[in-house]
PDB file of C-alpha atoms and ligand atoms in Angstrom:
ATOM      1  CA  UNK A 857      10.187  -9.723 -28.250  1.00 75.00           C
ATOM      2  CA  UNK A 858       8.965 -12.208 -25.823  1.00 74.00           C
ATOM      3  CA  UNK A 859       6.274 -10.132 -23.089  1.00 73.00           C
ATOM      4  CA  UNK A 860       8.260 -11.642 -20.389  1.00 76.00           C
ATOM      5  CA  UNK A 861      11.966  -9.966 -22.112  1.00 85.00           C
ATOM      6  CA  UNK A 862       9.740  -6.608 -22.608  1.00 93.00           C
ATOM      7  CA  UNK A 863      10.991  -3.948 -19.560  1.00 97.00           C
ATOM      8  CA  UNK A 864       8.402  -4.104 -16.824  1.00 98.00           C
ATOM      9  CA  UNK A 865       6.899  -0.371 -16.246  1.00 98.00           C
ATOM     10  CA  UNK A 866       5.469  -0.207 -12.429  1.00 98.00           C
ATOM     11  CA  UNK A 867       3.258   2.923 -12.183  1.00 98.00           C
ATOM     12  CA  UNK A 868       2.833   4.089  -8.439  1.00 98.00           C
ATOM     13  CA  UNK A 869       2.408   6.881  -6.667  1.00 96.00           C
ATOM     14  CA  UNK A 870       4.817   9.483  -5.488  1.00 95.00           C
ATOM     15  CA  UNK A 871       7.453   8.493  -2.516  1.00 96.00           C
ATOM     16  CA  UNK A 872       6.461  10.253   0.433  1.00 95.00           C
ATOM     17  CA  UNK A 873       7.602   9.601   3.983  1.00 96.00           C
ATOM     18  CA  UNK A 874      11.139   7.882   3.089  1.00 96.00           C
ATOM     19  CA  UNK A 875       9.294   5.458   1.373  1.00 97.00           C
ATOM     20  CA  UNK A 876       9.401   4.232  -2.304  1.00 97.00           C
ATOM     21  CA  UNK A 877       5.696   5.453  -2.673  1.00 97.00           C
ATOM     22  CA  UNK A 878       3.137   6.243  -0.376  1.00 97.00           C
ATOM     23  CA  UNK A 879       0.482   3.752  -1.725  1.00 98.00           C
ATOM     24  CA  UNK A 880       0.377   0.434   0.427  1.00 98.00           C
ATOM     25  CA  UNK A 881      -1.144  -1.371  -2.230  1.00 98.00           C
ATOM     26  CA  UNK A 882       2.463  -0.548  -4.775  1.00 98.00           C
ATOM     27  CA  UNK A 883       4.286  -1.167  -1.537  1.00 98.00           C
ATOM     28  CA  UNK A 884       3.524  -4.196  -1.311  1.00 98.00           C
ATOM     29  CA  UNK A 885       4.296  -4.985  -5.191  1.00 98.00           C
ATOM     30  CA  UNK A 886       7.600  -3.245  -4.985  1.00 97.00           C
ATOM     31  CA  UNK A 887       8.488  -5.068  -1.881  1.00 97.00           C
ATOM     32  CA  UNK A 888       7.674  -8.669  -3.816  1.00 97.00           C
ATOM     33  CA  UNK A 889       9.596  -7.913  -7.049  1.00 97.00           C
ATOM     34  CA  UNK A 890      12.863  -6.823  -4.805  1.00 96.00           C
ATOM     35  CA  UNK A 891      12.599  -9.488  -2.844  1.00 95.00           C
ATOM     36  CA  UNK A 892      12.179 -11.965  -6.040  1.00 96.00           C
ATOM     37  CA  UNK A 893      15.030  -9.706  -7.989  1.00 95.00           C
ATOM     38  CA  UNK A 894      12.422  -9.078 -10.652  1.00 96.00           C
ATOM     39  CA  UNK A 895      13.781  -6.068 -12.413  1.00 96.00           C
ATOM     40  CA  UNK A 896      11.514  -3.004 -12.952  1.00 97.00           C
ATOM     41  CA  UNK A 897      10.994   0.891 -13.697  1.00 98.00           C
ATOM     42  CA  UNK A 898       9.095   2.542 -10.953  1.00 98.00           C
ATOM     43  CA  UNK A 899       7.499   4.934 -12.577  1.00 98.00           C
ATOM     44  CA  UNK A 900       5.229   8.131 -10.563  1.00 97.00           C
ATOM     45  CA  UNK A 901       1.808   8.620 -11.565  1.00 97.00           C
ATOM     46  CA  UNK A 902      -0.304  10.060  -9.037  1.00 93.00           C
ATOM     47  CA  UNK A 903      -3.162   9.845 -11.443  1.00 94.00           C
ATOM     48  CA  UNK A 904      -4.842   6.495 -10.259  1.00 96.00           C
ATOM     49  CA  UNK A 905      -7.902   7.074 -13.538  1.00 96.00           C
ATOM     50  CA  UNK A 906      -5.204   6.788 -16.335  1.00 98.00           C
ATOM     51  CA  UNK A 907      -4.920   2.872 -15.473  1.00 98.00           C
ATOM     52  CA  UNK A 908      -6.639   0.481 -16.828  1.00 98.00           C
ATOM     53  CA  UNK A 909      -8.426  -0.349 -13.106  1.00 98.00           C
ATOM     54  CA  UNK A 910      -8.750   3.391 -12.204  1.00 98.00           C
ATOM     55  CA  UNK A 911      -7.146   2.301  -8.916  1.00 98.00           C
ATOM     56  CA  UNK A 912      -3.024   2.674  -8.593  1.00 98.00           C
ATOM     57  CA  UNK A 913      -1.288   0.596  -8.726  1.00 98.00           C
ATOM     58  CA  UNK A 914      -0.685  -1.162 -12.243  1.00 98.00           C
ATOM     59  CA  UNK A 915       2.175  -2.445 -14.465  1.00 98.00           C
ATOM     60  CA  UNK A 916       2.679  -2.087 -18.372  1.00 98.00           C
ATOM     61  CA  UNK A 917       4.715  -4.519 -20.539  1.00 98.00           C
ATOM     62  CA  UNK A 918       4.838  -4.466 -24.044  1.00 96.00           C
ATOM     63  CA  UNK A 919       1.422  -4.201 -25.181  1.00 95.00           C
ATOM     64  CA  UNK A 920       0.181  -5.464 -21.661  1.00 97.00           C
ATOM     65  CA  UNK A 921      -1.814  -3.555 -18.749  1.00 98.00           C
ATOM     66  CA  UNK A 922      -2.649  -4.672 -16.132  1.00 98.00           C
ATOM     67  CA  UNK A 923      -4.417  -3.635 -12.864  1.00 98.00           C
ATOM     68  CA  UNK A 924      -4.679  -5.124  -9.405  1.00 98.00           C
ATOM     69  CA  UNK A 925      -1.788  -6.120  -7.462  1.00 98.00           C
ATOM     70  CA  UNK A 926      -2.076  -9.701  -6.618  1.00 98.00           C
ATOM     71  CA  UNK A 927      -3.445 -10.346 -10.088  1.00 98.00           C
ATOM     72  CA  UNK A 928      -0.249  -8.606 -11.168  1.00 98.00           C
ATOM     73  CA  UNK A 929       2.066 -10.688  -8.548  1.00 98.00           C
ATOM     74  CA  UNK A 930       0.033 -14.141  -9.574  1.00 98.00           C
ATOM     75  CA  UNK A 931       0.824 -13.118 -13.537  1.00 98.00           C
ATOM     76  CA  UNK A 932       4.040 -11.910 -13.263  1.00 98.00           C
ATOM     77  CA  UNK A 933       4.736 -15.247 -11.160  1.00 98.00           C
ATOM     78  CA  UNK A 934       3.830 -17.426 -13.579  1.00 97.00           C
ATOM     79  CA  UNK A 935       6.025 -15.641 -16.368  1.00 97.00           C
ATOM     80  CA  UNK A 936       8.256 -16.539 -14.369  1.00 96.00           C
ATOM     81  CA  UNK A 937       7.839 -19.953 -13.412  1.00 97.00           C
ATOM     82  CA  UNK A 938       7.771 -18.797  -9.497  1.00 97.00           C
ATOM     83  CA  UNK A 939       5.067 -20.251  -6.998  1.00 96.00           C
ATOM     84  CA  UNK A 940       1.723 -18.479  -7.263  1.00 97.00           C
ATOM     85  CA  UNK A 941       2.266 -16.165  -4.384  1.00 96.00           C
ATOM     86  CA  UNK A 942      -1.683 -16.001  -2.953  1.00 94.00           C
ATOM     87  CA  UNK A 943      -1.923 -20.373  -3.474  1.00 93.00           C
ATOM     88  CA  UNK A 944      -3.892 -21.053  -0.329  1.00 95.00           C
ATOM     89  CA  UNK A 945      -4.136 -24.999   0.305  1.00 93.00           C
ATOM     90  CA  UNK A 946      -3.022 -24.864   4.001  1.00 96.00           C
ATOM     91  CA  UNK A 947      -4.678 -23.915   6.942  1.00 96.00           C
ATOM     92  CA  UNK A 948      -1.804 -21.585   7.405  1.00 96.00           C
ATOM     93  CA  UNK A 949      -2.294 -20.058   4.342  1.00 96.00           C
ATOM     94  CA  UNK A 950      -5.919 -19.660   4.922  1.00 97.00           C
ATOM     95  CA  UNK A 951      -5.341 -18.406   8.152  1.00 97.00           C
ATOM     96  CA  UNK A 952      -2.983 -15.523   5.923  1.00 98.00           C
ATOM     97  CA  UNK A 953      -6.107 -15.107   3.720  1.00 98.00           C
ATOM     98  CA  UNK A 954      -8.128 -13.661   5.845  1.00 98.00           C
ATOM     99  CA  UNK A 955      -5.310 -11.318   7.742  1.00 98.00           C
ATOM    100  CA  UNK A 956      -4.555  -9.716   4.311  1.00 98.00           C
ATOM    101  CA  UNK A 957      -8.273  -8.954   3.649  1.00 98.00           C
ATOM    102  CA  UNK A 958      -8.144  -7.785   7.442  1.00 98.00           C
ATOM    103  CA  UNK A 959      -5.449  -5.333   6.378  1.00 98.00           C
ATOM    104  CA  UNK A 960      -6.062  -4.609   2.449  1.00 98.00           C
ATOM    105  CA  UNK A 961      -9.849  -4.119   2.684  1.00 98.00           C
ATOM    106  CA  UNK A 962     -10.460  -2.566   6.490  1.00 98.00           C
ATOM    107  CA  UNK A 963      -7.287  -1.335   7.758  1.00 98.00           C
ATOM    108  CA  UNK A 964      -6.651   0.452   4.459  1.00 98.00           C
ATOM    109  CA  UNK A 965     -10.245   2.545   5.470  1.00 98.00           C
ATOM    110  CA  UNK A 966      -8.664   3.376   8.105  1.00 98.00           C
ATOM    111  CA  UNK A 967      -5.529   4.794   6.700  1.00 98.00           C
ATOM    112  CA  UNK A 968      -7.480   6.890   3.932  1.00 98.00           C
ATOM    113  CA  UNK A 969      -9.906   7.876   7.007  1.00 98.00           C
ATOM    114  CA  UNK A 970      -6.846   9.260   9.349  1.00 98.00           C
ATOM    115  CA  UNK A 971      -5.555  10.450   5.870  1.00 97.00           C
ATOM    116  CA  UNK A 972      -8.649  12.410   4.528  1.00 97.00           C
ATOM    117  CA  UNK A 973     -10.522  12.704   7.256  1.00 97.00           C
ATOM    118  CA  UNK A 974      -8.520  13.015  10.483  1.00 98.00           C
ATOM    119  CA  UNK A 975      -7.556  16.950  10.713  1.00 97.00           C
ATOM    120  CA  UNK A 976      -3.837  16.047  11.426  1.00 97.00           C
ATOM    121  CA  UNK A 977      -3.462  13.879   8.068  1.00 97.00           C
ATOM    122  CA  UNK A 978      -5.585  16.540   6.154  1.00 97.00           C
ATOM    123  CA  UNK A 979      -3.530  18.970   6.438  1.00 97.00           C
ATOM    124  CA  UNK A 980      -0.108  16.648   5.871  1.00 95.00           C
ATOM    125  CA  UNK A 981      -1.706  15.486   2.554  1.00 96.00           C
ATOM    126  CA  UNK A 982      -3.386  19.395   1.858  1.00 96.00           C
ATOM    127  CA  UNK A 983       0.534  20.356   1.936  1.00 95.00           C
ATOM    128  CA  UNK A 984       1.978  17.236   0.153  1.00 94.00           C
ATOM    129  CA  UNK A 985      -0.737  17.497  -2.435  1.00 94.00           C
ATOM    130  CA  UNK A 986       0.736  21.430  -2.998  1.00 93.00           C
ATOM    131  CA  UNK A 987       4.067  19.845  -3.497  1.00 92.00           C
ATOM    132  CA  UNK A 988       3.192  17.964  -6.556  1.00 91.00           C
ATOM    133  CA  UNK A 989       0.722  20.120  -8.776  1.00 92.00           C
ATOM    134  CA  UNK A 990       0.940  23.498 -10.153  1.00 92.00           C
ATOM    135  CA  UNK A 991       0.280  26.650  -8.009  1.00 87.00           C
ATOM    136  CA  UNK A 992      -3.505  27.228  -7.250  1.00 90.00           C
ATOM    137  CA  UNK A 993      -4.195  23.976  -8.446  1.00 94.00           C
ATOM    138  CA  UNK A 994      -3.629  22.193  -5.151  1.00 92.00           C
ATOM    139  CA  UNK A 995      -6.209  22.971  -2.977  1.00 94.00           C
ATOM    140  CA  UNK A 996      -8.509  22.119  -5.370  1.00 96.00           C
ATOM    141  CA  UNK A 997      -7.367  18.992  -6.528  1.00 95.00           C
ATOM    142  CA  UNK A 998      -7.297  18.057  -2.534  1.00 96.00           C
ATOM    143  CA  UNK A 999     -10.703  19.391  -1.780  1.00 96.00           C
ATOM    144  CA  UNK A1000     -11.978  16.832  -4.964  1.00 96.00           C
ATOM    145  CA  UNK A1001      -9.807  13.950  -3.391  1.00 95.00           C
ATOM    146  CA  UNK A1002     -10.626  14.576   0.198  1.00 97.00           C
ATOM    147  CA  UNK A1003     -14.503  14.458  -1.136  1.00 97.00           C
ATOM    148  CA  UNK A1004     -14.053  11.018  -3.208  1.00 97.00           C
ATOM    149  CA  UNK A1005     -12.465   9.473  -0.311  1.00 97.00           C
ATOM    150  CA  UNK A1006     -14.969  10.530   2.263  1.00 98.00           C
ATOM    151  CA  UNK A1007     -18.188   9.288   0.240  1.00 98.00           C
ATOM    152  CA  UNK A1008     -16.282   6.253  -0.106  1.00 98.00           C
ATOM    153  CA  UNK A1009     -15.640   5.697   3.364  1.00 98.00           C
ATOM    154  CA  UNK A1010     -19.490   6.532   4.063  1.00 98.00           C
ATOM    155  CA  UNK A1011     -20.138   4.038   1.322  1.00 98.00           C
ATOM    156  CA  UNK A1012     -18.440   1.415   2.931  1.00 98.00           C
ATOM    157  CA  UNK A1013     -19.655   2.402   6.484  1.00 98.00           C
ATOM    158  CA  UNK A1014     -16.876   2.764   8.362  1.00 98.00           C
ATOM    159  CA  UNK A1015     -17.047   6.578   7.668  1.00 98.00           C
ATOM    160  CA  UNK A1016     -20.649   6.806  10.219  1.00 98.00           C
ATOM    161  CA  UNK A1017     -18.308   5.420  12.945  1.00 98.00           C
ATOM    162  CA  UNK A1018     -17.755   8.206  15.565  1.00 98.00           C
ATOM    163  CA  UNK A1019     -14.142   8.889  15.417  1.00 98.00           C
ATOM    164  CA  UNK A1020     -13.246   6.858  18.442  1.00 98.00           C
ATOM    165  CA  UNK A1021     -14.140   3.685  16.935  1.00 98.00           C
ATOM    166  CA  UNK A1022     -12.930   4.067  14.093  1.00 98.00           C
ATOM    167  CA  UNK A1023      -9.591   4.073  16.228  1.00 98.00           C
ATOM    168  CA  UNK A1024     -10.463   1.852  19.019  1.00 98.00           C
ATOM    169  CA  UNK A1025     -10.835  -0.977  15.571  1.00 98.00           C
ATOM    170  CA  UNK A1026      -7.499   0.438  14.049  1.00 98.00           C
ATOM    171  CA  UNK A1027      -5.906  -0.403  17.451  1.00 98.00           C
ATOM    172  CA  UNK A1028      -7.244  -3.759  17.759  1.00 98.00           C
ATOM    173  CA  UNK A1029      -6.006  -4.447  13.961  1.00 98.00           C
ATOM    174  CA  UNK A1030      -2.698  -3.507  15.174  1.00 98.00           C
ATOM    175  CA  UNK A1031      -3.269  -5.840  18.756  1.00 98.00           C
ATOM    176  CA  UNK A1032      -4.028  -8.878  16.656  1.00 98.00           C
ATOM    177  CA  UNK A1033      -1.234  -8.715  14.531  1.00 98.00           C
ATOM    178  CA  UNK A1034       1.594  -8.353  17.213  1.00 98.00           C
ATOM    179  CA  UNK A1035      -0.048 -11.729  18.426  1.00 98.00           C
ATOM    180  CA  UNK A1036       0.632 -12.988  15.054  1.00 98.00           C
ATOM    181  CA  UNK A1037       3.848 -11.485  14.598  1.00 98.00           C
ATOM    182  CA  UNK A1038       5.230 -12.806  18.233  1.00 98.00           C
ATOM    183  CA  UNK A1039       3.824 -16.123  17.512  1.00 97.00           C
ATOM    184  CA  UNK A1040       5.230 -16.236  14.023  1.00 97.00           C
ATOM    185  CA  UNK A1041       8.919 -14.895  15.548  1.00 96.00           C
ATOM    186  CA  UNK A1042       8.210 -11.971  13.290  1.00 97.00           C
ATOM    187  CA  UNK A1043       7.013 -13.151  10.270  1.00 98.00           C
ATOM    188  CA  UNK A1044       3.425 -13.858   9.037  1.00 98.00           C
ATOM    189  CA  UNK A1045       4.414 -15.964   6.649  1.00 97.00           C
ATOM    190  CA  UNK A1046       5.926 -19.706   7.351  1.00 94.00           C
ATOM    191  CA  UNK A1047       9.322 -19.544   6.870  1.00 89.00           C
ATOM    192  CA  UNK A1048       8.492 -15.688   5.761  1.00 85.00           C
ATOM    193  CA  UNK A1049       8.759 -13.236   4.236  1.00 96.00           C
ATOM    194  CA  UNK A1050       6.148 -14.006   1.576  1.00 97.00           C
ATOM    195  CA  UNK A1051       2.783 -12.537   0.248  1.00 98.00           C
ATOM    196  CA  UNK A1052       1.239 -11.691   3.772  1.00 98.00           C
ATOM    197  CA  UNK A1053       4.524 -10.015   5.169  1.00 98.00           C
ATOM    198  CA  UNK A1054       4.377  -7.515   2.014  1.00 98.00           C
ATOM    199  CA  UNK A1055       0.772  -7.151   1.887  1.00 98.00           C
ATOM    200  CA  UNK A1056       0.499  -6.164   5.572  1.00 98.00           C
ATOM    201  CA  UNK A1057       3.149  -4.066   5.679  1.00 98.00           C
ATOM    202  CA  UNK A1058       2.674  -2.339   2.914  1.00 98.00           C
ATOM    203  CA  UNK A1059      -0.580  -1.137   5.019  1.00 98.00           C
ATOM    204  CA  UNK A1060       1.134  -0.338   8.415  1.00 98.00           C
ATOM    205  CA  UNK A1061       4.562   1.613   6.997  1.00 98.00           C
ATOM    206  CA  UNK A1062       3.188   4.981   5.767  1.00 98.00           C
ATOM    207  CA  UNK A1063       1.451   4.663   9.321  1.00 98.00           C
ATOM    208  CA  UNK A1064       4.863   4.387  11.176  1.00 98.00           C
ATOM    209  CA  UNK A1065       6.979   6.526   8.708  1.00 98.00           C
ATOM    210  CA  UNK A1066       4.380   9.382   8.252  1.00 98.00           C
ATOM    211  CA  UNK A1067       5.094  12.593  10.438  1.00 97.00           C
ATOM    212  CA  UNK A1068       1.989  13.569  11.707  1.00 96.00           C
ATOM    213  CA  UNK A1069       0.091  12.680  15.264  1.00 97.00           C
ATOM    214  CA  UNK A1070      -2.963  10.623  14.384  1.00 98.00           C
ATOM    215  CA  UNK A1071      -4.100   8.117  16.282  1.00 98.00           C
ATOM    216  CA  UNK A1072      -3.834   4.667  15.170  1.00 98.00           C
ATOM    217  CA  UNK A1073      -0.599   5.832  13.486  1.00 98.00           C
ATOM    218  CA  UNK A1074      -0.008   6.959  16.966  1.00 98.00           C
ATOM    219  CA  UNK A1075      -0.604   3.647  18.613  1.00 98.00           C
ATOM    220  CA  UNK A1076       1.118   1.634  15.945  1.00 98.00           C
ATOM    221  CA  UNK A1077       4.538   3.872  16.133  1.00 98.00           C
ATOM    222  CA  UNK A1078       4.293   2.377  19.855  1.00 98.00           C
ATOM    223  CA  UNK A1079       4.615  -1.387  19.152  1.00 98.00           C
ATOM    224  CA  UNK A1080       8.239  -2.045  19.022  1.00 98.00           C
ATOM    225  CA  UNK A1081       7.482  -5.470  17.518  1.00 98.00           C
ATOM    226  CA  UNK A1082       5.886  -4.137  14.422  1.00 98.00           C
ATOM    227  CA  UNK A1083       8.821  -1.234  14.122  1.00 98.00           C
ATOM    228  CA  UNK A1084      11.355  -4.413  14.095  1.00 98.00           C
ATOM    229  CA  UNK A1085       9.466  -6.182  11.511  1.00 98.00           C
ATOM    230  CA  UNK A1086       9.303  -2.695   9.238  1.00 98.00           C
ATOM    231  CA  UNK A1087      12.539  -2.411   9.595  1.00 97.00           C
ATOM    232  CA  UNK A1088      13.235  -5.706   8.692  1.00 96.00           C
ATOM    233  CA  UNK A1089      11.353  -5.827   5.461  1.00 96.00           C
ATOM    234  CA  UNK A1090      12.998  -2.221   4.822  1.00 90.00           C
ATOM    235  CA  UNK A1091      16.409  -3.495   4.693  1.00 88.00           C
ATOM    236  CA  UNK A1092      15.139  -6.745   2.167  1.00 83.00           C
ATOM    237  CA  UNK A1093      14.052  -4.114  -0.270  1.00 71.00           C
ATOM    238  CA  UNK A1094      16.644  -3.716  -2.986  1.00 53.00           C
ATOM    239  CA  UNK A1095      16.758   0.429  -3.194  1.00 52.00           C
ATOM    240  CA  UNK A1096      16.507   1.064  -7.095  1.00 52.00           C
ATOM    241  CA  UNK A1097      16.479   4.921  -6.919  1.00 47.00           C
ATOM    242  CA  UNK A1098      17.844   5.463 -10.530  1.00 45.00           C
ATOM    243  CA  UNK A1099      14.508   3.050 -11.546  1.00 60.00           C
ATOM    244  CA  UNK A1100      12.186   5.814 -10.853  1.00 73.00           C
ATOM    245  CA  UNK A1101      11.326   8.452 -13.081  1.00 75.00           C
ATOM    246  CA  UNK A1102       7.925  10.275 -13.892  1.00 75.00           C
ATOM    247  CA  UNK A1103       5.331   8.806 -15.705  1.00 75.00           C
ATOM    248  CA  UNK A1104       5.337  10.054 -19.252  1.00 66.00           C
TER     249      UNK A1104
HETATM  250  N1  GSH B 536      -7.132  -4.281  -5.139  1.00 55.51           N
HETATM  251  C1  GSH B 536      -6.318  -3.202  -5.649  1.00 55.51           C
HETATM  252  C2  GSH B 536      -6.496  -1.982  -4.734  1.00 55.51           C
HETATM  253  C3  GSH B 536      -5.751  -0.756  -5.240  1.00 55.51           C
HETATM  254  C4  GSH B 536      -6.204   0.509  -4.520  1.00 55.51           C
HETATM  255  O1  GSH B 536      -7.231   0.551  -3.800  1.00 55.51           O
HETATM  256  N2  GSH B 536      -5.438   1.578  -4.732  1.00 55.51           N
HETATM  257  C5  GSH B 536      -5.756   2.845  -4.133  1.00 55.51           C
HETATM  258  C6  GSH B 536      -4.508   3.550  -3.662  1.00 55.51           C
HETATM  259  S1  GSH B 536      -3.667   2.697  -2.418  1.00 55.51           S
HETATM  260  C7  GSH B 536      -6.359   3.757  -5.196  1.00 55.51           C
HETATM  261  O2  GSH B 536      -5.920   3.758  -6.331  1.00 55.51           O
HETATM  262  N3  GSH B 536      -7.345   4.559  -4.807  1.00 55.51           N
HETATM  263  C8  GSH B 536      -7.893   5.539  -5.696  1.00 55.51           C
HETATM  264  C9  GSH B 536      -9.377   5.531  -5.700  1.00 55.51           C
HETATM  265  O3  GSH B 536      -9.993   4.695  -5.027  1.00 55.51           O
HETATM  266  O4  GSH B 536      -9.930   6.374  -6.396  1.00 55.51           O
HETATM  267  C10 GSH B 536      -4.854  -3.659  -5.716  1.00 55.51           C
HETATM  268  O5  GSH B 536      -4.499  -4.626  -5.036  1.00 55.51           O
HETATM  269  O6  GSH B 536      -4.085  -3.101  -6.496  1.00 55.51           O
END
């Protein structure tokens, strides 16, 4: 069979938080193949080490794996004879460039940090984590993710901030981008939504649909202008609940 008449396996994680899954990164993927009517199996794996980038989340076609979402997008693209979605020859689109590594490489500390770090989100993903292993399992296999996530954060620096910076620079993230969105009329991409749109927002929605008080979640459930755009790109995605099924 041709690869690109093979079914298209999406492995994410688990939806949480009335969301399709909980990772922004998969988000964001999901949100591009609706919105391009690619069809797909979502299928849960909260185990990000059994793909083939150890990071979640990746697709499997055929005899094909592959890791990395905008990789995936730009491949799955050009299967498809669609536009390669991160092409950056304007100054728009270089503009975009550097919000999505804004979002994608720093805000996304910031989620994990009020995630793993933050007491609130600790104990939201202590009790989620119970939810989907065996009994007495749970607490250990959080106490082993809340450890690689915090030596990562270190790594990267942001995790030696005191905790109010670490918000005070979530909250500007969040300030910058209602300029953007206001002066876009609530898109980020020209003539949106495109690449940016899903990227960014698959970094702010577990923020405004998780439950728990932290505080840049806090500050961003407060922006009406980025709940309207949420809700916006909510109601493009195609809902495919009989896609998903467990990994296996
Ligand atoms: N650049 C990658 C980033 C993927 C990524 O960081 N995924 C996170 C979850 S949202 C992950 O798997 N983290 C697990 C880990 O770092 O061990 C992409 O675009 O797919």
């Amino acid at each position: 069979m041709r690869p690109d008449m093979e079914p298209l396996r999406v492995y994410t994680f688990a939806p949480a938080w009335g969301l399709p899954t909980s990772g922004p990164f998969a988000l964001k993927l999901l949100a591009w193949l609706d919105h391009h009517s690619i069809p797909y199996q979502q299928k849960i794996e909260n185990r990000p080490d059994r793909g083939p980038l150890g990071k979640s989340p990746w697709i499997e076609q055929g005899t094909l794996r592959m890791g990395d979402s905008d990789a995936i997008m730009r491949h799955l693209a050009a299967q498809r004879g669609l536009p390669d979605p991160s092409r950056c020859d304007t100054s728009a689109q270089a503009a975009n460039l550097g919000l999505r590594i804004a979002f994608e490489e720093r805000f996304h500390q910031i989620v994990e940090w009020e995630l793993f770090v933050n007491p609130e989100g600790r104990r939201e993903m202590r009790a989620i984590i119970r939810t989907l292993t065996p009994p007495l399992i749970g607490p250990i296999v959080f106490a082993q993710m809340a450890r690689h996530f915090g030596r990562q954060l270190r790594a990267r620096g942001i995790g030696r901030l005191a905790p109010a910076q670490i918000t005070d620079e979530g909250c500007r993230l969040l300030d910058a981008l209602m300029l953007r969105l206001e002066a876009g009329g609530g898109w980020l991409d020209e003539g949106g939504p495109g690449l940016t749109d899903f990227a960014v927002w698959g970094q702010v929605a577990p923020m405004l649909c998780w439950p728990m008080r932290t505080p840049v979640a806090d500050h961003a459930k407060s922006l009406p202008i980025l709940r309207a755009f949420h809700d916006k790109i909510n109601s493009l995605r195609e809902v495919q609940p009989s896609a998903i099924a467990a990994a296996g």
